[in-house]
Amino acid sequence: MNEKHGSHSRSNARVDAIQQAYEEEKQRLKARMSKIKHKIAVISGKGGVGKSTVTVNLAIAFAMHGYPYDIGILDADITGPCVPKLMGLHGQRLQTGPPGIFPAKGPLGIKVVSMDFLLPSEESPVIWRGPLKMKAINQFLSDIVWGELEFLFIDLPPGTGDEPLSIMQLIPEMDGVVIVTIPSEVSQIVVKKAVTFSRKLNIPVIGIIENMSGFVCPKCGAETNIFKVGGGQKIAEDLAVPFLGSIPIDPEICQDSDDGMPFIINHADSHSAKAFRSIVEKIEAFLEKDVNGGKSSSPNSLKAKKEVTG
């Protein structure tokens, strides 16, 4: 009888310790996230739409728009991390210290955290069951020393399963989500799921980006619609969410991604780079409108406030 009672007590003690550790992680997460002004998740209903490439170049576009050294990217795709490769950081390791884990530094001082930094080699898979993934995500979010940031872009795993759900629920005061799609009808169907997913979590949909929309000839500048286009704008109108813009197909985007150099840095005058800059301004306007309780103000006011306070 005493042996059973002792075993029960030890079991309760372990449960209490786990619960206490979880609460401590939540408090650390809240404290670290409180130093980040805007938190934006980038999601897609399916894989293969260029979500990570959009995330990286969107972050770079914000940095070039007047927020240098104030941008972070969390590559939250535990099993398929690729942001470090796109940022030229593949093979780097995260530094740790008494406060926690310090992000790697990418182009324009952008802070980056990814599971890729913890893997021994690029061939190493992450073979984890769901609960272990969730624990890793929780630790990622609570132990990273981001410092003060103007924007944190969170590159979520594709779909609307456990991983994106857990991350969205863990991060306090999320400003909203940007949904990336491509012109195909199949992609439009899953966009509806992504919008419904966000609305059920009461997280605003900042807008939809249509990636791989048309092809702009690098020689003459003529645009050719290789695939059906306009699906992103139509689905945005149907669902009553903002349409942020279209990113045309550009072979240089693929080449720069393979080379680990964000496209928008190397080709700032391209049609695609201009599209990213336009999207930045629309996101700024959305955030400003949200801050002012639905009343829109100058598109540059976020940057102006930063310059005044910084």
Coordinates of C-alpha atoms in Angstrom, one line a residue:
M1 CA 0.0 0.0 0.0
N2 CA 2.8 2.4 1.0
E3 CA 4.7 1.5 -2.2
K4 CA 1.6 2.3 -4.3
H5 CA 1.2 5.6 -2.5
G6 CA 4.8 6.5 -3.0
S7 CA 4.6 5.7 -6.7
H8 CA 1.5 7.9 -7.0
S9 CA 3.2 10.8 -5.2
R10 CA 6.2 10.6 -7.5
S11 CA 3.9 10.6 -10.5
N12 CA 2.1 13.7 -9.2
A13 CA 5.4 15.4 -8.6
R14 CA 6.5 14.8 -12.2
V15 CA 3.2 16.1 -13.5
D16 CA 3.6 19.2 -11.3
A17 CA 7.2 19.7 -12.5
I18 CA 6.1 19.5 -16.2
Q19 CA 3.2 21.9 -15.6
Q20 CA 5.5 24.3 -13.8
A21 CA 8.1 24.2 -16.6
Y22 CA 5.3 24.8 -19.2
E23 CA 4.1 27.8 -17.3
E24 CA 7.6 29.2 -17.0
E25 CA 8.0 28.8 -20.8
K26 CA 4.7 30.6 -21.3
Q27 CA 5.9 33.5 -19.2
R28 CA 9.3 33.7 -21.0
L29 CA 7.5 33.7 -24.3
K30 CA 5.2 36.5 -23.3
A31 CA 8.1 38.6 -22.0
R32 CA 10.1 38.0 -25.2
M33 CA 7.2 38.6 -27.6
S34 CA 6.3 41.8 -25.7
K35 CA 9.5 43.4 -27.2
I36 CA 8.3 42.7 -30.8
K37 CA 6.0 45.3 -32.2
H38 CA 4.4 43.4 -35.1
K39 CA 4.1 39.7 -35.5
I40 CA 2.9 38.4 -38.9
A41 CA 2.5 34.8 -39.9
V42 CA 2.9 33.8 -43.5
I43 CA 0.8 30.8 -44.4
S44 CA -0.4 28.7 -47.3
G45 CA -3.1 26.1 -47.6
K46 CA -0.7 23.8 -49.4
G47 CA 3.0 23.3 -50.2
G48 CA 4.8 24.3 -53.4
V49 CA 3.5 27.9 -53.7
G50 CA 6.7 29.6 -52.8
K51 CA 5.7 30.7 -49.3
S52 CA 9.2 30.7 -47.8
T53 CA 10.6 32.6 -50.8
V54 CA 7.9 35.2 -50.3
T55 CA 8.5 35.4 -46.6
V56 CA 12.3 36.0 -47.1
N57 CA 11.9 38.6 -49.8
L58 CA 9.0 40.3 -47.9
A59 CA 11.2 40.6 -44.8
I60 CA 14.0 42.0 -47.0
A61 CA 11.6 44.5 -48.6
F62 CA 10.6 45.8 -45.1
A63 CA 14.3 46.1 -44.1
M64 CA 15.0 48.1 -47.3
H65 CA 11.9 50.2 -46.7
G66 CA 13.2 51.8 -43.5
Y67 CA 13.4 49.1 -40.9
P68 CA 17.1 47.9 -41.0
Y69 CA 18.2 45.7 -38.0
D70 CA 14.6 45.6 -36.7
I71 CA 13.4 42.5 -38.6
G72 CA 13.3 38.8 -37.6
I73 CA 12.2 35.6 -39.4
L74 CA 11.2 32.5 -37.5
D75 CA 11.4 29.4 -39.8
A76 CA 8.7 27.4 -38.0
D77 CA 8.6 24.5 -40.6
I78 CA 10.3 22.0 -38.3
T79 CA 10.5 19.1 -40.9
G80 CA 11.2 21.2 -44.0
P81 CA 13.2 24.3 -43.0
C82 CA 14.6 26.2 -46.0
V83 CA 14.8 29.9 -44.9
P84 CA 18.6 29.6 -44.0
K85 CA 19.3 28.4 -47.5
L86 CA 17.4 31.3 -49.0
M87 CA 19.2 33.7 -46.7
G88 CA 22.7 32.4 -47.3
L89 CA 22.9 31.1 -43.7
H90 CA 22.9 27.3 -44.4
G91 CA 25.4 25.5 -42.1
Q92 CA 25.5 28.1 -39.4
R93 CA 24.8 27.3 -35.8
L94 CA 22.8 29.2 -33.2
Q95 CA 24.7 30.7 -30.3
T96 CA 23.5 30.2 -26.7
G97 CA 24.1 32.1 -23.5
P98 CA 22.6 32.7 -20.1
P99 CA 19.6 34.6 -21.5
G100 CA 18.7 31.9 -24.1
I101 CA 19.3 31.3 -27.8
F102 CA 20.5 34.0 -30.1
P103 CA 19.3 34.2 -33.7
A104 CA 21.7 34.1 -36.6
K105 CA 22.2 37.3 -38.6
G106 CA 21.3 37.4 -42.2
P107 CA 21.5 40.1 -45.0
L108 CA 20.6 43.6 -43.7
G109 CA 20.9 42.4 -40.2
I110 CA 17.8 40.3 -40.3
K111 CA 17.6 37.9 -37.4
V112 CA 16.8 34.3 -38.3
V113 CA 16.0 31.2 -36.3
S114 CA 15.4 27.8 -37.9
M115 CA 15.5 24.1 -37.1
D116 CA 18.0 23.8 -39.9
F117 CA 20.6 25.4 -37.6
L118 CA 20.3 22.5 -35.2
L119 CA 20.7 19.6 -37.7
P120 CA 24.1 17.9 -38.1
S121 CA 23.8 17.9 -41.9
E122 CA 21.4 18.9 -44.7
E123 CA 20.6 15.2 -45.3
S124 CA 19.4 14.8 -41.6
P125 CA 15.6 14.4 -41.4
V126 CA 13.6 15.5 -38.4
I127 CA 11.7 12.3 -37.6
W128 CA 9.6 13.4 -34.6
R129 CA 6.1 12.6 -33.5
G130 CA 3.6 15.3 -33.0
P131 CA 4.2 16.0 -29.3
L132 CA 7.9 16.3 -29.7
K133 CA 7.5 18.8 -32.6
M134 CA 5.2 20.8 -30.4
K135 CA 7.7 20.8 -27.6
A136 CA 10.4 22.0 -30.0
I137 CA 8.2 24.8 -31.3
N138 CA 7.4 25.9 -27.7
Q139 CA 11.0 26.0 -26.8
F140 CA 11.9 27.8 -30.0
L141 CA 9.4 30.5 -29.2
S142 CA 10.1 30.9 -25.5
D143 CA 14.0 30.6 -25.5
I144 CA 14.9 32.8 -28.4
V145 CA 16.4 36.2 -27.5
W146 CA 15.0 38.3 -30.3
G147 CA 15.5 41.6 -28.5
E148 CA 13.4 44.5 -29.7
L149 CA 12.0 44.1 -33.2
E150 CA 9.7 46.1 -35.4
F151 CA 8.5 43.0 -37.3
L152 CA 8.8 39.3 -36.8
F153 CA 7.7 37.2 -39.8
I154 CA 6.8 33.6 -39.0
D155 CA 7.1 31.2 -41.9
L156 CA 4.6 28.5 -40.9
P157 CA 4.5 24.9 -42.2
P158 CA 2.0 24.5 -45.1
G159 CA -1.5 23.4 -44.4
T160 CA -3.8 24.0 -41.3
G161 CA -2.7 21.1 -39.1
D162 CA -1.3 20.8 -35.6
E163 CA 2.0 22.7 -36.1
P164 CA 0.6 25.9 -37.6
L165 CA -2.3 25.7 -35.1
S166 CA 0.0 25.4 -32.1
I167 CA 2.2 28.3 -33.2
M168 CA -0.7 30.6 -33.9
Q169 CA -2.2 29.8 -30.5
L170 CA 1.1 30.2 -28.7
I171 CA 2.1 33.6 -30.0
P172 CA 0.3 36.4 -28.1
E173 CA -1.2 39.4 -29.9
M174 CA -0.6 38.3 -33.5
D175 CA -1.1 41.1 -35.9
G176 CA -2.4 38.9 -38.6
V177 CA -1.6 36.4 -41.4
V178 CA -0.5 36.8 -45.0
I179 CA -1.7 34.0 -47.2
V180 CA 0.4 33.0 -50.2
T181 CA -1.2 31.2 -53.2
I182 CA -0.6 30.6 -56.9
P183 CA -3.0 31.0 -59.8
S184 CA -4.2 27.3 -60.0
E185 CA -7.7 26.4 -59.1
V186 CA -6.5 23.8 -56.6
S187 CA -4.6 26.4 -54.7
Q188 CA -7.7 28.7 -54.6
I189 CA -9.7 25.9 -52.9
V190 CA -7.1 25.6 -50.1
V191 CA -6.9 29.4 -49.7
K192 CA -10.5 29.2 -48.4
K193 CA -9.4 26.7 -45.7
A194 CA -6.5 29.0 -44.7
V195 CA -8.9 32.0 -44.4
T196 CA -11.4 30.0 -42.3
F197 CA -8.5 28.6 -40.2
S198 CA -7.4 32.2 -39.4
R199 CA -10.9 33.5 -38.7
K200 CA -11.6 30.6 -36.3
L201 CA -8.5 31.6 -34.3
N202 CA -9.7 35.3 -34.4
I203 CA -6.5 36.3 -36.2
P204 CA -6.9 39.0 -38.9
V205 CA -6.2 38.2 -42.5
I206 CA -3.9 40.9 -43.7
G207 CA -4.3 39.8 -47.2
I208 CA -3.6 37.4 -50.0
I209 CA -0.5 37.3 -52.3
E210 CA -0.6 35.6 -55.6
N211 CA 2.8 34.2 -56.3
M212 CA 4.1 32.9 -59.8
S213 CA 1.6 35.2 -61.5
G214 CA 2.5 35.7 -65.1
F215 CA 6.0 35.9 -66.6
V216 CA 7.8 39.2 -67.3
C217 CA 10.5 38.9 -70.0
P218 CA 13.8 40.2 -68.6
K219 CA 14.8 41.5 -72.0
C220 CA 11.8 43.5 -73.2
G221 CA 9.6 43.7 -70.1
A222 CA 6.6 42.1 -71.9
E223 CA 4.3 40.1 -69.6
T224 CA 3.0 36.7 -70.6
N225 CA 0.4 34.7 -68.7
I226 CA 1.9 31.2 -68.7
F227 CA -0.8 30.0 -66.3
K228 CA -4.2 31.3 -65.6
V229 CA -3.9 34.5 -63.5
G230 CA -6.2 36.6 -61.3
G231 CA -7.3 33.7 -59.1
G232 CA -5.8 35.3 -56.0
Q233 CA -7.6 38.5 -56.5
K234 CA -10.9 36.7 -57.2
I235 CA -10.7 34.6 -54.1
A236 CA -9.8 37.6 -52.0
E237 CA -12.9 39.4 -53.3
D238 CA -15.1 36.3 -52.8
L239 CA -13.9 36.0 -49.2
A240 CA -13.9 39.8 -48.5
V241 CA -10.2 39.9 -47.6
P242 CA -7.6 42.4 -49.0
F243 CA -5.6 41.4 -52.1
L244 CA -2.0 42.5 -51.5
G245 CA -0.6 41.9 -55.0
S246 CA 0.8 39.5 -57.6
I247 CA 4.5 38.4 -57.8
P248 CA 5.4 37.5 -61.4
I249 CA 7.6 34.5 -62.3
D250 CA 11.2 35.5 -62.6
P251 CA 14.0 33.0 -63.3
E252 CA 16.3 35.1 -61.3
I253 CA 14.3 34.4 -58.2
C254 CA 15.0 30.7 -58.5
Q255 CA 18.7 31.4 -59.2
D256 CA 19.1 33.8 -56.3
S257 CA 17.3 31.4 -54.0
D258 CA 19.7 28.6 -54.9
D259 CA 22.7 31.0 -54.4
G260 CA 21.4 32.1 -50.9
M261 CA 20.9 35.7 -51.9
P262 CA 17.5 37.3 -51.5
F263 CA 16.2 38.2 -54.9
I264 CA 15.0 41.7 -54.0
I265 CA 18.6 42.8 -53.0
N266 CA 20.1 41.8 -56.3
H267 CA 17.3 43.0 -58.5
A268 CA 15.7 46.0 -56.8
D269 CA 14.4 47.5 -60.1
S270 CA 12.7 44.3 -61.3
H271 CA 8.9 43.9 -61.7
S272 CA 8.9 41.4 -58.9
A273 CA 10.9 43.7 -56.5
K274 CA 8.5 46.5 -57.3
A275 CA 5.6 44.2 -56.5
F276 CA 7.1 43.3 -53.1
R277 CA 7.5 47.0 -52.3
S278 CA 3.9 47.7 -53.1
I279 CA 2.9 44.8 -50.8
V280 CA 5.0 46.3 -48.0
E281 CA 3.0 49.6 -48.3
K282 CA -0.3 47.8 -48.2
I283 CA 0.7 45.8 -45.1
E284 CA 1.8 49.0 -43.5
A285 CA -1.5 50.6 -44.3
F286 CA -3.4 47.6 -42.9
L287 CA -1.4 47.7 -39.6
E288 CA -1.8 51.5 -39.3
K289 CA -5.6 51.2 -39.9
D290 CA -5.7 48.4 -37.2
V291 CA -3.8 50.5 -34.7
N292 CA -6.1 53.5 -35.2
G293 CA -9.2 51.4 -34.7
G294 CA -10.2 51.2 -38.3
K295 CA -9.2 54.7 -39.3
S296 CA -6.6 54.8 -41.9
S297 CA -3.7 57.3 -41.9
S298 CA -0.6 57.9 -44.0
P299 CA 1.0 54.7 -45.4
N300 CA 4.4 56.0 -44.2
S301 CA 3.2 56.8 -40.7
L302 CA 4.6 53.5 -39.2
K303 CA 8.0 54.4 -40.5
A304 CA 7.6 58.0 -39.5
K305 CA 6.8 57.0 -35.9
K306 CA 9.8 54.7 -35.9
E307 CA 12.1 57.5 -37.1
V308 CA 10.7 59.9 -34.4
T309 CA 11.0 57.4 -31.6
G310 CA 14.2 55.8 -32.8

